[in-house]
XYZ file of C-alpha atoms in Angstrom:
118
model
C -79.330 -43.188 -44.179
C -77.192 -46.809 -44.081
C -74.216 -48.127 -45.179
C -76.248 -49.489 -48.797
C -77.508 -46.122 -49.392
C -73.544 -44.711 -49.343
C -72.646 -47.425 -51.661
C -75.279 -49.523 -53.149
C -75.717 -52.996 -52.350
C -74.735 -54.980 -54.854
C -71.242 -53.119 -54.401
C -71.124 -54.395 -50.749
C -72.867 -58.027 -51.573
C -69.002 -58.203 -53.853
C -66.262 -56.387 -51.546
C -64.210 -57.607 -48.592
C -66.043 -58.536 -45.574
C -63.776 -58.631 -42.048
C -65.045 -60.351 -38.861
C -63.473 -59.555 -35.465
C -64.265 -61.572 -32.470
C -64.383 -58.369 -29.985
C -63.886 -54.262 -30.057
C -62.755 -54.258 -27.249
C -59.209 -52.480 -26.764
C -56.509 -54.691 -26.498
C -53.138 -55.146 -27.582
C -51.028 -58.168 -28.907
C -48.337 -59.894 -26.400
C -45.389 -61.291 -28.656
C -44.432 -64.724 -25.942
C -41.747 -65.849 -28.356
C -42.248 -68.825 -31.182
C -44.371 -66.732 -33.194
C -47.344 -66.734 -30.472
C -49.090 -63.872 -29.151
C -50.829 -63.703 -26.377
C -54.305 -61.462 -26.115
C -54.080 -58.619 -23.489
C -57.327 -56.229 -22.568
C -56.705 -52.003 -22.449
C -58.890 -49.864 -20.082
C -61.897 -48.706 -22.011
C -60.440 -45.555 -21.840
C -57.989 -46.563 -24.122
C -60.704 -46.769 -26.672
C -62.681 -42.852 -26.559
C -61.239 -42.123 -29.918
C -58.487 -43.692 -31.945
C -54.885 -43.778 -31.194
C -52.096 -42.236 -33.573
C -49.096 -42.294 -31.684
C -47.583 -43.840 -28.464
C -45.091 -43.108 -26.679
C -43.433 -45.914 -24.087
C -41.418 -45.258 -21.512
C -41.766 -45.202 -17.477
C -43.274 -42.232 -16.728
C -44.106 -43.160 -12.797
C -40.317 -44.547 -11.712
C -41.962 -48.039 -10.666
C -40.063 -49.829 -12.950
C -42.882 -50.771 -15.275
C -43.055 -49.863 -18.821
C -46.108 -47.045 -19.195
C -47.959 -45.573 -22.339
C -48.192 -41.858 -23.261
C -50.788 -42.510 -26.388
C -52.294 -39.220 -27.771
C -54.963 -39.589 -31.191
C -58.612 -38.675 -32.830
C -59.158 -38.572 -36.382
C -60.884 -35.650 -38.152
C -60.421 -37.128 -41.400
C -62.407 -39.552 -42.791
C -65.572 -41.432 -45.186
C -68.488 -40.073 -45.419
C -69.936 -42.479 -43.652
C -67.735 -42.311 -40.576
C -68.500 -40.010 -38.372
C -64.663 -37.831 -36.943
C -63.280 -39.543 -33.680
C -62.858 -36.477 -31.442
C -62.877 -37.397 -28.056
C -59.496 -37.984 -27.242
C -57.316 -35.646 -25.259
C -54.254 -37.940 -24.444
C -54.130 -41.015 -22.011
C -51.278 -42.672 -20.057
C -51.645 -46.217 -18.976
C -50.067 -47.042 -16.366
C -48.204 -50.471 -16.902
C -48.041 -52.836 -13.747
C -44.339 -55.210 -15.466
C -47.150 -58.170 -16.194
C -49.037 -56.374 -18.953
C -51.722 -54.785 -17.335
C -52.637 -50.644 -17.446
C -55.144 -48.273 -15.500
C -56.105 -45.251 -17.561
C -55.191 -41.407 -16.055
C -56.170 -39.013 -18.288
C -56.466 -35.098 -18.149
C -55.784 -32.897 -14.462
C -55.204 -36.421 -12.879
C -51.573 -36.237 -15.289
C -51.165 -33.119 -16.281
C -51.560 -33.494 -19.874
C -53.843 -31.840 -22.969
C -53.595 -32.970 -26.196
C -56.668 -32.496 -28.156
C -58.125 -31.411 -31.958
C -56.750 -33.979 -34.724
C -53.171 -34.561 -32.961
C -50.570 -36.792 -35.179
C -47.227 -36.382 -32.855
C -46.030 -36.545 -28.911
C -42.229 -34.995 -30.396
């Protein structure tokens, strides 16, 4: 089944269309004066959508880290559910770059349709 089969070609021709330059996992760093810089995250941050993030220095190295959870079970008919996430810890280096750790490596497992860390 194609998207035209679901919505109809005429409806799609008159719908709002967005365009992107990348589907890579990124965040926007606010560098001040209304200027932002795109910073790439590890691909492991994109296994599923992320619903909640807890930001703190988890490994006591002086740099902020991100513990993120997600998944999305309720979705539109043309979109399969996102359910590959079990939580991911993004260890920051203090310069805006992160290394991903998950599962048994961090002792954290948050599967299913997770919405809140605490």
